[in-house]
Short mmCIF file of C-alpha atoms in Angstrom, two decimals:
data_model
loop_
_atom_site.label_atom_id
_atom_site.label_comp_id
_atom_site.label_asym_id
_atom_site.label_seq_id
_atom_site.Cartn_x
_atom_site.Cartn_y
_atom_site.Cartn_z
CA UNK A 145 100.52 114.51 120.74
CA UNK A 146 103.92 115.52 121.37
CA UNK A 147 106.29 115.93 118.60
CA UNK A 148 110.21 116.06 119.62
CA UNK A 149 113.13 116.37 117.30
CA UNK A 150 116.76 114.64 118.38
CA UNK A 151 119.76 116.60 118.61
CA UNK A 152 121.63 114.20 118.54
CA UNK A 153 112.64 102.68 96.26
CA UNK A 154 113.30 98.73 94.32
CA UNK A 155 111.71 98.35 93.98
CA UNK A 156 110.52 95.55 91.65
CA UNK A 157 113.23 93.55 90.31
CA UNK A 158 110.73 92.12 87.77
CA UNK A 159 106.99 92.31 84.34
CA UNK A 160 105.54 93.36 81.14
CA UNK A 161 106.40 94.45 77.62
CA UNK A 162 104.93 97.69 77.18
CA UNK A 163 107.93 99.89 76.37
CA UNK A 164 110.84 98.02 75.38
CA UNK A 165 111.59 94.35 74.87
CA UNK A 166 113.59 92.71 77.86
CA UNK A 167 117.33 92.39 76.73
CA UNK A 168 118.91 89.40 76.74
CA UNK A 169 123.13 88.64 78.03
CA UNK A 170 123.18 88.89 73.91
CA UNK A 171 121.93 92.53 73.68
CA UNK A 172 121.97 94.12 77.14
CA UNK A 173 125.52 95.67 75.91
CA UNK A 174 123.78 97.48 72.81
CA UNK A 175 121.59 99.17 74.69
CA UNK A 176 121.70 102.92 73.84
CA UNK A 177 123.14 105.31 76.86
CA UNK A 178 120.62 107.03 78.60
CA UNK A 179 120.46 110.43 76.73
CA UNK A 180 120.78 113.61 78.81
CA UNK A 181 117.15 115.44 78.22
CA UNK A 182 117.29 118.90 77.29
CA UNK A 183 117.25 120.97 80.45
CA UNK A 184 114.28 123.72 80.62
CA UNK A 185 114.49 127.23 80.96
CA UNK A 186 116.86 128.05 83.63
CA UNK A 187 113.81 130.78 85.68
CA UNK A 188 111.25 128.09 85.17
CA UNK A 189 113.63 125.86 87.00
CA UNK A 190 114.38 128.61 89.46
CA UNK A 191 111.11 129.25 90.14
CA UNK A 192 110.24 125.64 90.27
CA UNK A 193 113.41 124.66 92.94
CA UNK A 194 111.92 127.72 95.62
CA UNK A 195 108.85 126.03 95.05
CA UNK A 196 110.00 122.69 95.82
CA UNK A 197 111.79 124.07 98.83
CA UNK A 198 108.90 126.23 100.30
CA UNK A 199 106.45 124.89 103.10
CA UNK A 200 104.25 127.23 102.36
CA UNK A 201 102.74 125.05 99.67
CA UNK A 202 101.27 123.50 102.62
CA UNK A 203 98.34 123.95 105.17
CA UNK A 204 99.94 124.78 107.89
CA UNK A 205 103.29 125.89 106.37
CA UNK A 206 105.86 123.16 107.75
CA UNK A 207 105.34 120.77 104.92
CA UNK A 208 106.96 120.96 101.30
CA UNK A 209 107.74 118.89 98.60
CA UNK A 210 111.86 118.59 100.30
CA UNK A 211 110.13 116.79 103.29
CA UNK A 212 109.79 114.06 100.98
CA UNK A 213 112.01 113.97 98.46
CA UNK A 214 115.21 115.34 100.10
CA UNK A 215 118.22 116.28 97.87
CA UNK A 216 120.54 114.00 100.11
CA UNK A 217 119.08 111.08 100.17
CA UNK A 218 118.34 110.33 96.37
CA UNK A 219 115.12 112.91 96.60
CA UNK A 220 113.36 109.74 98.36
CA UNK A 221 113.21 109.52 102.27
CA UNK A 222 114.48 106.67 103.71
CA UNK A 223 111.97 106.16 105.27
CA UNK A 224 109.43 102.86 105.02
CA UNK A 225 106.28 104.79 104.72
CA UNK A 226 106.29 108.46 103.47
CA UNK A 227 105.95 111.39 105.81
CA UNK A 228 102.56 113.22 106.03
CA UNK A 229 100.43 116.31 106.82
CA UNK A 230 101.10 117.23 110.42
CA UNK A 231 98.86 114.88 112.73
CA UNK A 232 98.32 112.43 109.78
CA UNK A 233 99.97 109.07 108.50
CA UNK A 234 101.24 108.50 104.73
CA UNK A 235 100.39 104.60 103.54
CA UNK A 236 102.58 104.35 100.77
CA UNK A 237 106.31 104.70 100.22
CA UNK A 238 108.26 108.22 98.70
CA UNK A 239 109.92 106.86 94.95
CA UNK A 240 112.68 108.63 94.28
CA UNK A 241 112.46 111.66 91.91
CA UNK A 242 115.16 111.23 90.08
CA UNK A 243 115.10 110.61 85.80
CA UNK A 244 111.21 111.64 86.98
CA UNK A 245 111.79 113.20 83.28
CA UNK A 246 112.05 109.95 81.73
CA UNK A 247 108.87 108.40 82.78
CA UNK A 248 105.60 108.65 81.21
CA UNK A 249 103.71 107.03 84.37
CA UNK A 250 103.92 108.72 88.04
CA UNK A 251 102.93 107.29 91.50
CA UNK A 252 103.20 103.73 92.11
CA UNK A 253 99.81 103.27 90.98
CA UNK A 254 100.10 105.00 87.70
CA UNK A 255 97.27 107.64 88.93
CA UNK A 256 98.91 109.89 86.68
CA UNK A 257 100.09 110.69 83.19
CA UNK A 258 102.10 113.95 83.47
CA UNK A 259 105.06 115.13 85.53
CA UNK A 260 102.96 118.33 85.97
CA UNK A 261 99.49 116.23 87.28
CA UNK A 262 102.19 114.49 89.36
CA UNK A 263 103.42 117.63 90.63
CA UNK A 264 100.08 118.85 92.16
CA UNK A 265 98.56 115.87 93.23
CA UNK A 266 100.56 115.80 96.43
CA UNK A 267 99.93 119.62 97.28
CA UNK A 268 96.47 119.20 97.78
CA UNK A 269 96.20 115.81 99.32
CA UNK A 270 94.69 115.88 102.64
CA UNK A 271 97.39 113.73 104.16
CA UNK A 272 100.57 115.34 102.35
CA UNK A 273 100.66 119.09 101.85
CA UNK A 274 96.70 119.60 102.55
CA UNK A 275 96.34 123.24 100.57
CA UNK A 276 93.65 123.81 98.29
CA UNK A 277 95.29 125.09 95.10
CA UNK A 278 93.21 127.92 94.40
CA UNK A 279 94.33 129.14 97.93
CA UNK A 280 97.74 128.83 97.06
CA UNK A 281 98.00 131.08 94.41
CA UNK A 282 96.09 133.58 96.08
CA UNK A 283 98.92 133.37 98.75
CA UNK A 284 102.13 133.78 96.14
CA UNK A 285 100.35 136.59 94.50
CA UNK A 286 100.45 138.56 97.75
CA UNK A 287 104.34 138.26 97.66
CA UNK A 288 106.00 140.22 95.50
CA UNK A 289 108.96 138.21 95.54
CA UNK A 290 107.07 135.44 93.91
CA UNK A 291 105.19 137.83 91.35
CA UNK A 292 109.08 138.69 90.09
CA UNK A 293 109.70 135.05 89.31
CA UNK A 294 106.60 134.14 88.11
CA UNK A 295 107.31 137.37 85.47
CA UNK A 296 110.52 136.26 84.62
CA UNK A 297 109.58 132.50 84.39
CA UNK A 298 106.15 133.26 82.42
CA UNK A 299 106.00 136.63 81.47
CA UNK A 300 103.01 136.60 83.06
CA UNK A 301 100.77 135.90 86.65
CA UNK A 302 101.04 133.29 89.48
CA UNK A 303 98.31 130.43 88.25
CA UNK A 304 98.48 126.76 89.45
CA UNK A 305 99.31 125.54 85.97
CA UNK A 306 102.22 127.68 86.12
CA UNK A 307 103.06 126.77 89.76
CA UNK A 308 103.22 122.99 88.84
CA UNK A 309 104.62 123.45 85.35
CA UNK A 310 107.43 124.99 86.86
CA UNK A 311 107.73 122.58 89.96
CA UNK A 312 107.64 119.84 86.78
CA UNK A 313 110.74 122.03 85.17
CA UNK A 314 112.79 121.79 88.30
CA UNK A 315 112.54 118.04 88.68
CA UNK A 316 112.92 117.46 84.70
CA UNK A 317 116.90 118.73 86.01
CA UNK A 318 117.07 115.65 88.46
CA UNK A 319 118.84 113.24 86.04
CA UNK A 320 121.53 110.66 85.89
CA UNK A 321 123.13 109.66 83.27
CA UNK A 322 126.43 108.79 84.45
CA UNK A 323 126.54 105.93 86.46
CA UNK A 324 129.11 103.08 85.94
CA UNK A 325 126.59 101.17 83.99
CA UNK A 326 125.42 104.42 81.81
CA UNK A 327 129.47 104.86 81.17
CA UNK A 328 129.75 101.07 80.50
CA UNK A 329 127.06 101.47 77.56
CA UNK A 330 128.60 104.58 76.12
CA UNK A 331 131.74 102.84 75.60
CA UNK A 332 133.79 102.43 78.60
CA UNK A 333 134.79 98.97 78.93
CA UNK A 334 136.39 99.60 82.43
CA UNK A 335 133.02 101.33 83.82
CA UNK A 336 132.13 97.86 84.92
CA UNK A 337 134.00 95.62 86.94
CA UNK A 338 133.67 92.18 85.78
CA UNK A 339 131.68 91.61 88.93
CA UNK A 340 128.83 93.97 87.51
CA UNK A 341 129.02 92.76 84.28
CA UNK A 342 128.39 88.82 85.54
CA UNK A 343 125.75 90.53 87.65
CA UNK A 344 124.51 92.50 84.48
CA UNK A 345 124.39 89.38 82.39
CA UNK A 346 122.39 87.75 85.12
CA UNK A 347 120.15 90.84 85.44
CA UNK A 348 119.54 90.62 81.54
CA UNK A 349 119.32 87.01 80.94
CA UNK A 350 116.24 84.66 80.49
CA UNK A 351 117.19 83.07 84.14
CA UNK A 352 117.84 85.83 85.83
CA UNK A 353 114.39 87.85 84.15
CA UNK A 354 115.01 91.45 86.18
CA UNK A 355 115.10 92.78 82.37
CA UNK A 356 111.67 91.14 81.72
CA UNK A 357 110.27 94.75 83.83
CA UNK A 358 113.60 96.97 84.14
CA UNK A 359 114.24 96.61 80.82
CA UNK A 360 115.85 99.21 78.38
CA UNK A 361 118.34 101.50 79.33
CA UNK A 362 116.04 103.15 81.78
CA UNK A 363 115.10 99.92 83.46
CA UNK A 364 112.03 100.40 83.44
CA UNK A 365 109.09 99.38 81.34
CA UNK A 366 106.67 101.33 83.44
CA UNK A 367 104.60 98.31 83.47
CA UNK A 368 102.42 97.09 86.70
CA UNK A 369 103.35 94.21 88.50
CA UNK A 370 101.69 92.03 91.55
CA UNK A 371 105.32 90.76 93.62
CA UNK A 372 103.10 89.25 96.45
CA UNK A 373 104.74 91.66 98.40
CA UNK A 374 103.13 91.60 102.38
CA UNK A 375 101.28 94.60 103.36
CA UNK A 376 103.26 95.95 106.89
CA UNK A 377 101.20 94.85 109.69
CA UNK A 378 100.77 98.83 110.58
CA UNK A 379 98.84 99.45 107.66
CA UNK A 380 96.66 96.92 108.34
CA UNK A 381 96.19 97.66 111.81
CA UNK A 382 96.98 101.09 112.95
CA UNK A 383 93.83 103.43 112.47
CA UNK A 384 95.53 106.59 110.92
CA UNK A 385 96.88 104.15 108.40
CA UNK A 386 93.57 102.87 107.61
CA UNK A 387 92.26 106.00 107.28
CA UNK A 388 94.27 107.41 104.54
CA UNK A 389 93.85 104.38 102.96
CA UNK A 390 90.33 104.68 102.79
CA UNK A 391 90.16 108.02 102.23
CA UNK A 392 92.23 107.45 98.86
CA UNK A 393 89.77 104.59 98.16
CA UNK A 394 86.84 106.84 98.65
CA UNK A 395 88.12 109.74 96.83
CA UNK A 396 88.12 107.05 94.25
CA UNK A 397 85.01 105.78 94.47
CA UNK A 398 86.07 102.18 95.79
CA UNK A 399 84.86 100.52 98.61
CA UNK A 400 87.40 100.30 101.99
CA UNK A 401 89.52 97.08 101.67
CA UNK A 402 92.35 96.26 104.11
CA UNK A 403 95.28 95.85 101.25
CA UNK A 404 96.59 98.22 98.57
CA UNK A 405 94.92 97.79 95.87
CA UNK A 406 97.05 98.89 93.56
CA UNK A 407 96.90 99.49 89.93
CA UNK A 408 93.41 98.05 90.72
CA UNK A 409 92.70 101.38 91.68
CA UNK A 410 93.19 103.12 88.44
CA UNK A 411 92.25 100.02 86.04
CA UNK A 412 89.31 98.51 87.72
CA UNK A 413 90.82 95.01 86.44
CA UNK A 414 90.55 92.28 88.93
CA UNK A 415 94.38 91.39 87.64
CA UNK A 416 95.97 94.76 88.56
CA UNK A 417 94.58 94.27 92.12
CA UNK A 418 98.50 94.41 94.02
CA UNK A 419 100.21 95.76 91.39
CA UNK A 420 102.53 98.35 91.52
CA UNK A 421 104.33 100.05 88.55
CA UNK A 422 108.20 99.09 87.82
CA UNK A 423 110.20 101.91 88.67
CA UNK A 424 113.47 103.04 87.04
CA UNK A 425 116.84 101.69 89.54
CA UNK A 426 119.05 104.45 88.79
CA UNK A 427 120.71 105.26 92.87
CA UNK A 428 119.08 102.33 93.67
CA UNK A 429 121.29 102.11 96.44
CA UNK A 430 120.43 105.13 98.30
CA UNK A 431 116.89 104.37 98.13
CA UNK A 432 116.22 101.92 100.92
CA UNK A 433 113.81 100.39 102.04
CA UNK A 434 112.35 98.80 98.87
CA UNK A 435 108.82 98.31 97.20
CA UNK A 436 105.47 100.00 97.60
CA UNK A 437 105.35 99.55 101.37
CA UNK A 438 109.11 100.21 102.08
CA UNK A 439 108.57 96.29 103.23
CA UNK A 440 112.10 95.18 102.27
CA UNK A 441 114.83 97.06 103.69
CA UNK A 442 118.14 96.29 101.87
CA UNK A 443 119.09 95.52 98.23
CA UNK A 444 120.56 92.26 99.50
CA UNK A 445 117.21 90.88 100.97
CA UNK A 446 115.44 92.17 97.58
CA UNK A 447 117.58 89.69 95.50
CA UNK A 448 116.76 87.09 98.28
CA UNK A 449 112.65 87.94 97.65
CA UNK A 450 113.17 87.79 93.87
CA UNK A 451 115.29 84.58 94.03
CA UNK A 452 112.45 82.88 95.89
CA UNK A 453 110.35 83.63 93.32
CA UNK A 454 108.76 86.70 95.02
CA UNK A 455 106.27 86.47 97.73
CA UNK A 456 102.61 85.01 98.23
CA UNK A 457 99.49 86.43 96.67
CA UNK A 458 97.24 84.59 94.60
CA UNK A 459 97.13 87.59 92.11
CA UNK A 460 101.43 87.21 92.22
CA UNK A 461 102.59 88.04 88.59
CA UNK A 462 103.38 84.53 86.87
CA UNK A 463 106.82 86.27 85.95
CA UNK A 464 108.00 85.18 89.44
CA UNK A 465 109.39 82.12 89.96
CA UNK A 466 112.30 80.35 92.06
CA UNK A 467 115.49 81.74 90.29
CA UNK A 468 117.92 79.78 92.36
CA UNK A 469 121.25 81.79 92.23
CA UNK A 470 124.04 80.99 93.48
CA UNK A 471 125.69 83.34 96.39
CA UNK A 472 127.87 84.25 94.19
CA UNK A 473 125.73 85.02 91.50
CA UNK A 474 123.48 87.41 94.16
CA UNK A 475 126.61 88.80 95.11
CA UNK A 476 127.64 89.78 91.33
CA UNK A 477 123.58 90.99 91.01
CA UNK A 478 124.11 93.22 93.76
CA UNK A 479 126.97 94.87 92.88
CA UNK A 480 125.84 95.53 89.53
CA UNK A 481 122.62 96.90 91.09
CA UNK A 482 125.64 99.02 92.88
CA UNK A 483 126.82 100.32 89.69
CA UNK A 484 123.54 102.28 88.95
CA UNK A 485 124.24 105.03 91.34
CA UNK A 486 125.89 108.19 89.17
CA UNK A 487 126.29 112.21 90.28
CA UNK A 488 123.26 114.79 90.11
CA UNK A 489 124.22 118.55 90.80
CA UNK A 490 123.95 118.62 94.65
CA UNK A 491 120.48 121.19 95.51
CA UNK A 492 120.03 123.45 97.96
CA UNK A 493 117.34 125.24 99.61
CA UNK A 494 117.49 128.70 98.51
CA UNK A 495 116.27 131.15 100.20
CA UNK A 496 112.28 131.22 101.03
CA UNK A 497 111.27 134.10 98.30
CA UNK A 498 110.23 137.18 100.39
CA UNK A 499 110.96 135.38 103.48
CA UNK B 336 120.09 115.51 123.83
CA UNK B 337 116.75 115.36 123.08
CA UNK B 338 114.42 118.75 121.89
CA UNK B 339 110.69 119.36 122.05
CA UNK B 340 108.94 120.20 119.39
CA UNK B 341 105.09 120.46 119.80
CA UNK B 342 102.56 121.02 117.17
CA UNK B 343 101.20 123.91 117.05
CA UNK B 344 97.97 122.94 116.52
CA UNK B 345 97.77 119.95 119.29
CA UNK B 346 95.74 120.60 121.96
CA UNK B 347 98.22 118.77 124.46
CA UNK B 348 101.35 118.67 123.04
CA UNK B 349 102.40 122.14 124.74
CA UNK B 350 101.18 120.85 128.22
CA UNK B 351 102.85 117.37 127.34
CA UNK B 352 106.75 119.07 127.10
CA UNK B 353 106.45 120.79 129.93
CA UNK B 354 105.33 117.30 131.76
CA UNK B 355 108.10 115.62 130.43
CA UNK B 356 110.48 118.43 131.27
CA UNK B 357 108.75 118.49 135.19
CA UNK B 358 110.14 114.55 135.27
CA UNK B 359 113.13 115.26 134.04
CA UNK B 360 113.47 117.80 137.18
CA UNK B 361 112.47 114.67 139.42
CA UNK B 362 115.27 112.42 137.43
CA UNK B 363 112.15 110.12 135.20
CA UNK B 364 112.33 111.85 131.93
CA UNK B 365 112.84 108.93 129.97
CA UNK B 366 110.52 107.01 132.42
CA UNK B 367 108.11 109.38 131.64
CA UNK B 368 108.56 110.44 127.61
CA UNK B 369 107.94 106.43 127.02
CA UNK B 370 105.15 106.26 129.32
CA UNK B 371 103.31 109.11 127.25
CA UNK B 372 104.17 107.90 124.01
CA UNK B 373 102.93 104.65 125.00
CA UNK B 374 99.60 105.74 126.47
CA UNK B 375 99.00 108.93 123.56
CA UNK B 376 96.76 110.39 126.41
CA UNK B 377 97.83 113.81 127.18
CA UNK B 378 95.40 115.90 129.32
CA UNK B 379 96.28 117.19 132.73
CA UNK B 380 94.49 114.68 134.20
CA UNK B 381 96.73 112.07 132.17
CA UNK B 382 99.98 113.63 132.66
CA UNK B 383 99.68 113.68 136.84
CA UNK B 384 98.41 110.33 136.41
CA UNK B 385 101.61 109.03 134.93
CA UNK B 386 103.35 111.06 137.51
CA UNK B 387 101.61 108.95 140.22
CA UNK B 388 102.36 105.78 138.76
CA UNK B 389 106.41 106.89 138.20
CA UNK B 390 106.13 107.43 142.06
CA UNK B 391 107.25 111.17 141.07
CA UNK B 392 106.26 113.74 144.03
CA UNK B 393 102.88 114.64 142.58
CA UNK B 394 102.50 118.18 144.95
CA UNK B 395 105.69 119.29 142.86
CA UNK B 396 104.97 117.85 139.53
CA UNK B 397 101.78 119.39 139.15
CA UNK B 398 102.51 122.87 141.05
CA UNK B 399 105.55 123.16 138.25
CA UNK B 400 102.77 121.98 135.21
CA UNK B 401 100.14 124.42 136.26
CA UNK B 402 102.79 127.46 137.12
CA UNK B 403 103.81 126.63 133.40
CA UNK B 404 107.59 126.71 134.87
CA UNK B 405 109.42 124.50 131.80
CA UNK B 406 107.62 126.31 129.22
CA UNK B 407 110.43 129.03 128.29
CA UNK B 408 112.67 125.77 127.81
CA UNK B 409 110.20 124.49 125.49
CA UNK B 410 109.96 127.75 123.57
CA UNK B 411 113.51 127.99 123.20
CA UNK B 412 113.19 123.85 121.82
CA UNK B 413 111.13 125.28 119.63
CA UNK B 414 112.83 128.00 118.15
CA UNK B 415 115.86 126.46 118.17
CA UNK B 416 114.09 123.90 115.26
CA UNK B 417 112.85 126.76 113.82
CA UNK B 418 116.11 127.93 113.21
CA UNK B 419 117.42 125.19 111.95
CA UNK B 420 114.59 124.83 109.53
CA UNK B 421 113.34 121.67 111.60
CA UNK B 422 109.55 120.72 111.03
CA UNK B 423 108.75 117.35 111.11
CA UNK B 424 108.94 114.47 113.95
CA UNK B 425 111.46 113.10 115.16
CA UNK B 426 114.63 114.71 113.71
CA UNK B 427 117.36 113.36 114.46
CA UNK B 428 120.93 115.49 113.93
CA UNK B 429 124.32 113.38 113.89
CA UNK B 430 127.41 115.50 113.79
CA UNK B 431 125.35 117.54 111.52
CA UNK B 432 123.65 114.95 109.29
CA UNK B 433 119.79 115.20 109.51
CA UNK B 434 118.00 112.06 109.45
CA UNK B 435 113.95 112.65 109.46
CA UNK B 436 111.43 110.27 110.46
CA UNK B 437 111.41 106.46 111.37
CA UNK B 438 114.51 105.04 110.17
CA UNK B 439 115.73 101.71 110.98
CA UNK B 440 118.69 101.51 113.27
CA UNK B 441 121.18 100.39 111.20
CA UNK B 442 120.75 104.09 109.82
CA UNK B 443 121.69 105.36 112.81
CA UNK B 444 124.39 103.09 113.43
CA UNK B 445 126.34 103.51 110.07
CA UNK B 446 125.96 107.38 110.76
CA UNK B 447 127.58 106.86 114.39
CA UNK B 448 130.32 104.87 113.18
CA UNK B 449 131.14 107.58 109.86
CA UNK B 450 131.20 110.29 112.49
CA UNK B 451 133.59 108.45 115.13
CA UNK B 452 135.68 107.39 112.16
CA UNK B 453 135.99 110.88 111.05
CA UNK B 454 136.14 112.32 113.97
CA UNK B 455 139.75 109.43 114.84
CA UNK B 456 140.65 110.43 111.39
CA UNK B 457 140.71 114.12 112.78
CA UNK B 458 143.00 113.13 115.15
CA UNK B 459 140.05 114.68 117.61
#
């Protein structure tokens, strides 16, 4: 196939209770700021940004974790369905890696339980990065350039547990904590225009029922929801869709089915079938298209799913239902969804080490 | 402009450039490109068929495919994007900004318009 270059992730408004109870317009304004994490060793996180940067994580060498996640555009893609390996399609959507450090649940699926898990589970996917991780430290060890960081990282050898430990240190950087809203609970009453604070109240209150899932000052409660979001017809009917799909089924042990299963995957429960974790909204705005599929492209047209009471599945979470806003009040929701987006420490690709 | 950027490890994609490259010599490129994107089939046999059906002048077409005459312009695509650190397909580059992948158009069109707007604000 020919391959020419030009010259020339919402997420889920709405869920469960797991990690912190919903706020209410009441409460919402005691929520405690998001607390900057302690940042880790500054040659871990060296180590761990070349890493991140370098396709030769990869099979063939064009693919790294940047392809992805890249630094301009919220470490998400933009894209509706993630890129993959070289000759290969992805079938779910890139979530943004930023306040990664915050969560306790990766993947939309929940597969896994450990920013470091997270971090390798995409280098030796056969549709993303496609190495085998015993090769890969094989190849770093044969560059000296590497050996040097790994020394001054670890005191100690390349190994894969070090490789993803400090890939996990890099990303444990990537964190806002001062957006408008973030500034707003930390005591600025002007951080929030009284647009975004109608929209906030809406957000937090009983109608409104965002908070119900992005609740705490994270927004998140990391629980799994079913939206009745439609699978994109290309999933469904394109064959190198379909085959990653069932790949990841089989690698699973589940039989091929022609809809993301979900949570389903991981659980086994009948009820998580469709049901895709909550994920954190800070940037939400530079991480169109929205949900697991990339399905809804704009923050305005996610308000519009959630205020129709989400879409059709017969698993759909019986948290959705008609919300019936006003324009003006998806107008205020939107612009507080708008005052999410803070500053991270712009990243750069450094140099390939020994390259 | 548009680059080429074949994968390496395609058996075709090589072959397919250099067919697009021999329309573009006969005014069809864009004829062409679309025609093999649409179709995916890329042998020899493919290509010339295309070439028949764009009424292209076959004798030529395939004389430049099989003397491999376009294929230093598709090296140079390629290490042009090598340079640039350009892997994946398509890449698009806007007055600098790299967009990767499928994006929807309004992408596209709100980069256009930030690039003519700076560009007027330049006084350029």
């Amino acid at each position: 196939m020919i391959r020419v270059f030009y010259a020339g992730l919402l997420f889920l408004l709405c869920g469960s209770f797991a990690y912190a109870n919903p706020a209410t317009v009441a409460s919402w304004k005691k929520l405690a700021p998001l607390a900057a994490l302690q940042q880790p060793e500054a040659a871990k996180v060296a180590l761990g940004q070349a890493l991140f940067f370098d396709r030769r994580l990869s099979g063939d060498g064009t693919v790294s974790c940047a392809v992805c996640h890249i630094p301009d555009e919220a470490f998400a893609d933009g894209q509706k369905i993630s890129a993959a390996y070289p000759t290969n399609k992805h079938w779910r959507h890139t979530l943004s890696l930023l306040n990664v450090a915050y969560l306790d649940i990766f993947f939309w699926d929940g597969r896994s339980r450990s920013l470091e898990n997270q971090a390798l589970g995409p280098i030796h996917s056969s549709f993303e990065m496609n190495l085998n991780p015993r090769f890969l430290v094989a190849k770093l060890r044969e560059i000296p350039a590497y050996r040097q960081l790994f020394q001054a990282a670890w005191g100690g050898e390349v190994s894969i547990e070090r490789i993803v430990a400090a890939l996990a240190a890099f990303q444990q950087t990537l964190q806002i904590t001062d957006a408008p809203f973030d500034r707003y609970l930390a005591g600025d009453q002007q951080a929030l225009s009284a647009q975004a604070q109608r929209g906030a109240e809406i957000f937090f209150s009983e109608r409104g029922g965002c908070s119900r899932c992005h609740s705490g000052s994270l927004l998140t409660n990391q629980g799994y929801y079913n939206l009745g979001i439609e699978e994109l017809p290309a999933l469904v009917s394109d064959p190198q869709h379909r085959t990653t799909r069932n790949f990841f089924l089989a690698e699973l042990g589940l039989a091929e089915m022609d809809r993301d299963p979900g949570y389903y995957a991981i659980s086994r429960r009948s009820k998580d079938l469709g049901a895709f974790r909550t994920p954190p909204l800070r940037q939400v705005e530079e991480t169109a298209p929205y949900m697991h599929n990339g399905s809804i492209a704009s923050l305005r047209e996610v308000i519009e799913f959630f205020n129709r009471g989400g879409g059709d599945d017969p698993n759909k979470s019986a948290l959705l239902k008609p919300l019936n806003l006003s324009a003006a009040e998806k107008q205020d929701l939107e612009i507080f969804l708008r005052s999410l987006t803070g500053t991270y420490q712009p990243v750069r690709a450094p140099r390939p080490p020994g390259e | 402009m548009i680059k080429h950027y074949p994968y390496r490890y395609r058996d075709y994609s090589y072959l397919a450039a250099q067919a697009a490259e021999a329309a573009r010599a006969q005014g069809k490129f864009w004829d062409y490109f679309d025609l093999m994107m649409d179709q995916k089939r890329l042998t020899r046999a493919d290509l010339i068929g295309y070439a028949q059906r764009l009424k292209l002048d076959v004798e030529r077409f395939s004389a430049e495919l099989d003397s491999q005459q376009y294929r230093p312009r598709v090296e140079s695509d390629v290490q042009l994007a090598r340079k640039l650190d350009l892997y994946q397909t398509p890449s698009f580059i806007i007055n600098g900004r790299l967009l990767v992948g499928d994006r929807p158009i309004e992408k596209f069109r709100q980069l256009i318009e930030q690039a003519l707007a700076e560009q007027s604000k330049g006084g350029g």
